[in-house]
Amino acid sequence: MALVNCKECNSRVSSKAATCPNCGATVASRPGFLAIGAAVVVGLVIVGAIDAALRPKSAARSSADPAITMPTMCEPSDISVEVHSTRVEYDYAYVTGRIINNCSSPTGVQLKVTLLDEQGGVITSHDPWPASISNIPARSDFPFEDQLSVNRRPAQADVRVIRVRRW
């Protein structure tokens, strides 16, 4: 409780009192936090309404607007893979090549790298995302190398695109 001066008789009066006990004049009170908060909220609503009214219509397009085009999703068939080499060092086979994004938008690519023996039996396989969580730019290529643990020498490597995703 604070003491304020009465504006009529200059007596010291509680700020919570409605009238001065000395002369009966109304005591001027300060607005509370609730009143100040309400005034700020009303002010922000007014500023937002003015901003929305003055904003150009072209800046407020909806996602259903045909003028806004979304990038095309790629399919695994839009991506091709070239295997350059398969080499074995100790207990590991390294498959190198490049991924070619023929799609019109950037995309992430998951491969299935399968190492086969002389009879076409599977030695091992791996499903890497060579570009990690990066997109390969549209109409470009990306080099890759995959390392696989092997217990015998592979005769060939089969590399396929199994999934595409936009990160």
C-alpha positions as YAML, in Angstrom:
chain: A
units: angstrom
residues:
- id: 1
  name: MET
  ca: [0.00, 0.00, 0.00]
- id: 2
  name: ALA
  ca: [1.46, 3.35, -1.08]
- id: 3
  name: LEU
  ca: [0.56, 6.78, 0.18]
- id: 4
  name: VAL
  ca: [-0.40, 9.48, -2.31]
- id: 5
  name: ASN
  ca: [-1.26, 13.16, -1.93]
- id: 6
  name: CYS
  ca: [-4.91, 14.19, -2.27]
- id: 7
  name: LYS
  ca: [-5.26, 16.60, -5.19]
- id: 8
  name: GLU
  ca: [-7.79, 18.77, -3.26]
- id: 9
  name: CYS
  ca: [-6.39, 19.11, 0.28]
- id: 10
  name: ASN
  ca: [-2.88, 17.67, -0.16]
- id: 11
  name: SER
  ca: [-3.37, 15.18, 2.71]
- id: 12
  name: ARG
  ca: [-1.57, 11.81, 2.64]
- id: 13
  name: VAL
  ca: [-4.07, 9.13, 1.57]
- id: 14
  name: SER
  ca: [-3.76, 5.41, 0.86]
- id: 15
  name: SER
  ca: [-3.59, 4.66, -2.85]
- id: 16
  name: LYS
  ca: [-6.23, 1.96, -2.28]
- id: 17
  name: ALA
  ca: [-8.77, 4.41, -0.82]
- id: 18
  name: ALA
  ca: [-11.64, 5.51, -3.10]
- id: 19
  name: THR
  ca: [-11.99, 8.94, -1.44]
- id: 20
  name: CYS
  ca: [-9.91, 11.20, 0.79]
- id: 21
  name: PRO
  ca: [-10.98, 10.77, 4.46]
- id: 22
  name: ASN
  ca: [-10.14, 14.45, 5.11]
- id: 23
  name: CYS
  ca: [-12.08, 16.23, 2.32]
- id: 24
  name: GLY
  ca: [-14.01, 13.45, 0.50]
- id: 25
  name: ALA
  ca: [-12.37, 14.06, -2.89]
- id: 26
  name: THR
  ca: [-11.91, 11.11, -5.24]
- id: 27
  name: VAL
  ca: [-8.40, 9.67, -5.05]
- id: 28
  name: ALA
  ca: [-6.70, 9.26, -8.44]
- id: 29
  name: SER
  ca: [-5.51, 5.68, -8.79]
- id: 30
  name: ARG
  ca: [-2.96, 4.24, -11.19]
- id: 31
  name: PRO
  ca: [-4.09, 1.63, -13.69]
- id: 32
  name: GLY
  ca: [-3.25, -1.92, -12.61]
- id: 33
  name: PHE
  ca: [-1.22, -4.47, -14.51]
- id: 34
  name: LEU
  ca: [-4.37, -6.09, -15.89]
- id: 35
  name: ALA
  ca: [-5.52, -2.80, -17.43]
- id: 36
  name: ILE
  ca: [-2.08, -2.15, -18.94]
- id: 37
  name: GLY
  ca: [-1.92, -5.70, -20.32]
- id: 38
  name: ALA
  ca: [-5.38, -5.38, -21.87]
- id: 39
  name: ALA
  ca: [-4.40, -2.08, -23.49]
- id: 40
  name: VAL
  ca: [-1.27, -3.66, -24.99]
- id: 41
  name: VAL
  ca: [-3.26, -6.61, -26.41]
- id: 42
  name: VAL
  ca: [-5.87, -4.29, -27.93]
- id: 43
  name: GLY
  ca: [-3.09, -2.18, -29.44]
- id: 44
  name: LEU
  ca: [-1.44, -5.24, -31.02]
- id: 45
  name: VAL
  ca: [-4.76, -6.42, -32.48]
- id: 46
  name: ILE
  ca: [-5.30, -2.99, -34.03]
- id: 47
  name: VAL
  ca: [-1.78, -2.91, -35.50]
- id: 48
  name: GLY
  ca: [-2.29, -6.43, -36.93]
- id: 49
  name: ALA
  ca: [-5.60, -5.46, -38.49]
- id: 50
  name: ILE
  ca: [-4.07, -2.38, -40.10]
- id: 51
  name: ASP
  ca: [-1.13, -4.42, -41.39]
- id: 52
  name: ALA
  ca: [-3.45, -7.05, -42.92]
- id: 53
  name: ALA
  ca: [-5.60, -4.35, -44.54]
- id: 54
  name: LEU
  ca: [-2.61, -2.56, -46.10]
- id: 55
  name: ARG
  ca: [-0.67, -5.68, -47.21]
- id: 56
  name: PRO
  ca: [-0.77, -6.31, -50.98]
- id: 57
  name: LYS
  ca: [-3.04, -9.20, -51.93]
- id: 58
  name: SER
  ca: [-0.25, -10.99, -53.86]
- id: 59
  name: ALA
  ca: [1.80, -11.39, -50.66]
- id: 60
  name: ALA
  ca: [-1.00, -13.27, -48.91]
- id: 61
  name: ARG
  ca: [-1.56, -16.15, -51.37]
- id: 62
  name: SER
  ca: [-2.81, -19.43, -50.03]
- id: 63
  name: SER
  ca: [-1.24, -22.82, -50.73]
- id: 64
  name: ALA
  ca: [-4.23, -23.63, -52.96]
- id: 65
  name: ASP
  ca: [-3.28, -20.77, -55.32]
- id: 66
  name: PRO
  ca: [-2.30, -22.25, -58.71]
- id: 67
  name: ALA
  ca: [0.32, -19.52, -59.20]
- id: 68
  name: ILE
  ca: [2.42, -21.13, -56.45]
- id: 69
  name: THR
  ca: [4.11, -24.25, -57.78]
- id: 70
  name: MET
  ca: [5.40, -26.96, -55.50]
- id: 71
  name: PRO
  ca: [8.52, -28.89, -56.52]
- id: 72
  name: THR
  ca: [7.88, -32.17, -58.29]
- id: 73
  name: MET
  ca: [8.51, -35.28, -56.24]
- id: 74
  name: CYS
  ca: [11.06, -37.60, -57.78]
- id: 75
  name: GLU
  ca: [10.68, -41.35, -58.22]
- id: 76
  name: PRO
  ca: [13.46, -43.97, -57.99]
- id: 77
  name: SER
  ca: [13.16, -44.38, -61.78]
- id: 78
  name: ASP
  ca: [14.27, -40.71, -62.16]
- id: 79
  name: ILE
  ca: [17.67, -41.60, -60.69]
- id: 80
  name: SER
  ca: [20.38, -43.65, -62.41]
- id: 81
  name: VAL
  ca: [23.53, -45.20, -60.97]
- id: 82
  name: GLU
  ca: [26.87, -45.89, -62.61]
- id: 83
  name: VAL
  ca: [29.24, -48.29, -60.84]
- id: 84
  name: HIS
  ca: [32.86, -47.41, -61.58]
- id: 85
  name: SER
  ca: [34.75, -49.99, -59.58]
- id: 86
  name: THR
  ca: [34.68, -52.63, -56.88]
- id: 87
  name: ARG
  ca: [37.91, -53.26, -55.01]
- id: 88
  name: VAL
  ca: [38.77, -55.44, -52.02]
- id: 89
  name: GLU
  ca: [41.22, -54.44, -49.31]
- id: 90
  name: TYR
  ca: [41.68, -56.90, -46.46]
- id: 91
  name: ASP
  ca: [38.17, -57.70, -45.12]
- id: 92
  name: TYR
  ca: [36.37, -54.83, -46.89]
- id: 93
  name: ALA
  ca: [34.97, -54.29, -50.36]
- id: 94
  name: TYR
  ca: [34.66, -50.72, -51.68]
- id: 95
  name: VAL
  ca: [32.09, -49.94, -54.36]
- id: 96
  name: THR
  ca: [32.49, -46.55, -56.08]
- id: 97
  name: GLY
  ca: [30.40, -44.83, -58.70]
- id: 98
  name: ARG
  ca: [28.06, -41.91, -59.22]
- id: 99
  name: ILE
  ca: [24.39, -41.20, -58.74]
- id: 100
  name: ILE
  ca: [22.74, -39.17, -61.50]
- id: 101
  name: ASN
  ca: [19.67, -37.15, -60.55]
- id: 102
  name: ASN
  ca: [17.60, -36.82, -63.74]
- id: 103
  name: CYS
  ca: [14.70, -35.32, -61.78]
- id: 104
  name: SER
  ca: [13.66, -31.66, -62.02]
- id: 105
  name: SER
  ca: [14.01, -31.14, -58.26]
- id: 106
  name: PRO
  ca: [16.68, -31.86, -55.65]
- id: 107
  name: THR
  ca: [16.28, -35.18, -53.86]
- id: 108
  name: GLY
  ca: [17.94, -37.54, -51.41]
- id: 109
  name: VAL
  ca: [18.72, -41.04, -52.67]
- id: 110
  name: GLN
  ca: [18.96, -44.37, -50.86]
- id: 111
  name: LEU
  ca: [20.83, -47.18, -52.59]
- id: 112
  name: LYS
  ca: [20.92, -50.94, -52.13]
- id: 113
  name: VAL
  ca: [24.48, -52.15, -52.67]
- id: 114
  name: THR
  ca: [24.64, -55.95, -53.00]
- id: 115
  name: LEU
  ca: [27.85, -57.93, -53.46]
- id: 116
  name: LEU
  ca: [27.46, -61.22, -55.33]
- id: 117
  name: ASP
  ca: [29.72, -64.28, -55.62]
- id: 118
  name: GLU
  ca: [30.55, -66.21, -58.83]
- id: 119
  name: GLN
  ca: [27.26, -68.14, -58.73]
- id: 120
  name: GLY
  ca: [25.18, -64.98, -58.17]
- id: 121
  name: GLY
  ca: [24.70, -65.68, -54.46]
- id: 122
  name: VAL
  ca: [24.53, -62.73, -52.09]
- id: 123
  name: ILE
  ca: [27.66, -62.18, -50.01]
- id: 124
  name: THR
  ca: [26.39, -59.07, -48.27]
- id: 125
  name: SER
  ca: [24.26, -55.99, -48.87]
- id: 126
  name: HIS
  ca: [23.93, -52.50, -47.48]
- id: 127
  name: ASP
  ca: [21.30, -49.71, -47.85]
- id: 128
  name: PRO
  ca: [23.22, -46.40, -47.59]
- id: 129
  name: TRP
  ca: [22.11, -42.79, -48.14]
- id: 130
  name: PRO
  ca: [25.36, -41.65, -49.82]
- id: 131
  name: ALA
  ca: [24.55, -37.93, -49.60]
- id: 132
  name: SER
  ca: [23.40, -38.40, -45.99]
- id: 133
  name: ILE
  ca: [20.52, -35.97, -45.31]
- id: 134
  name: SER
  ca: [21.45, -33.68, -48.18]
- id: 135
  name: ASN
  ca: [19.56, -33.45, -51.44]
- id: 136
  name: ILE
  ca: [21.39, -34.14, -54.67]
- id: 137
  name: PRO
  ca: [20.74, -31.07, -56.86]
- id: 138
  name: ALA
  ca: [18.40, -31.45, -59.83]
- id: 139
  name: ARG
  ca: [19.97, -32.57, -63.10]
- id: 140
  name: SER
  ca: [23.36, -33.28, -61.52]
- id: 141
  name: ASP
  ca: [25.45, -36.19, -60.30]
- id: 142
  name: PHE
  ca: [26.93, -37.19, -56.97]
- id: 143
  name: PRO
  ca: [29.95, -39.49, -56.44]
- id: 144
  name: PHE
  ca: [29.63, -42.28, -53.88]
- id: 145
  name: GLU
  ca: [31.75, -44.93, -52.22]
- id: 146
  name: ASP
  ca: [30.29, -47.65, -50.02]
- id: 147
  name: GLN
  ca: [32.35, -49.86, -47.73]
- id: 148
  name: LEU
  ca: [31.09, -53.36, -46.94]
- id: 149
  name: SER
  ca: [32.61, -56.03, -44.71]
- id: 150
  name: VAL
  ca: [33.24, -59.25, -46.67]
- id: 151
  name: ASN
  ca: [34.49, -62.74, -45.86]
- id: 152
  name: ARG
  ca: [35.23, -63.64, -49.51]
- id: 153
  name: ARG
  ca: [35.99, -61.83, -52.74]
- id: 154
  name: PRO
  ca: [32.87, -60.63, -54.61]
- id: 155
  name: ALA
  ca: [32.51, -61.31, -58.33]
- id: 156
  name: GLN
  ca: [30.24, -58.32, -58.94]
- id: 157
  name: ALA
  ca: [28.32, -55.50, -57.31]
- id: 158
  name: ASP
  ca: [24.67, -54.73, -57.92]
- id: 159
  name: VAL
  ca: [23.70, -51.14, -57.05]
- id: 160
  name: ARG
  ca: [20.07, -49.96, -57.26]
- id: 161
  name: VAL
  ca: [18.05, -46.96, -56.15]
- id: 162
  name: ILE
  ca: [15.48, -48.16, -53.61]
- id: 163
  name: ARG
  ca: [14.10, -44.91, -52.23]
- id: 164
  name: VAL
  ca: [14.09, -41.17, -52.86]
- id: 165
  name: ARG
  ca: [13.21, -38.50, -50.36]
- id: 166
  name: ARG
  ca: [13.31, -34.73, -50.23]
- id: 167
  name: TRP
  ca: [15.13, -33.57, -47.09]
...
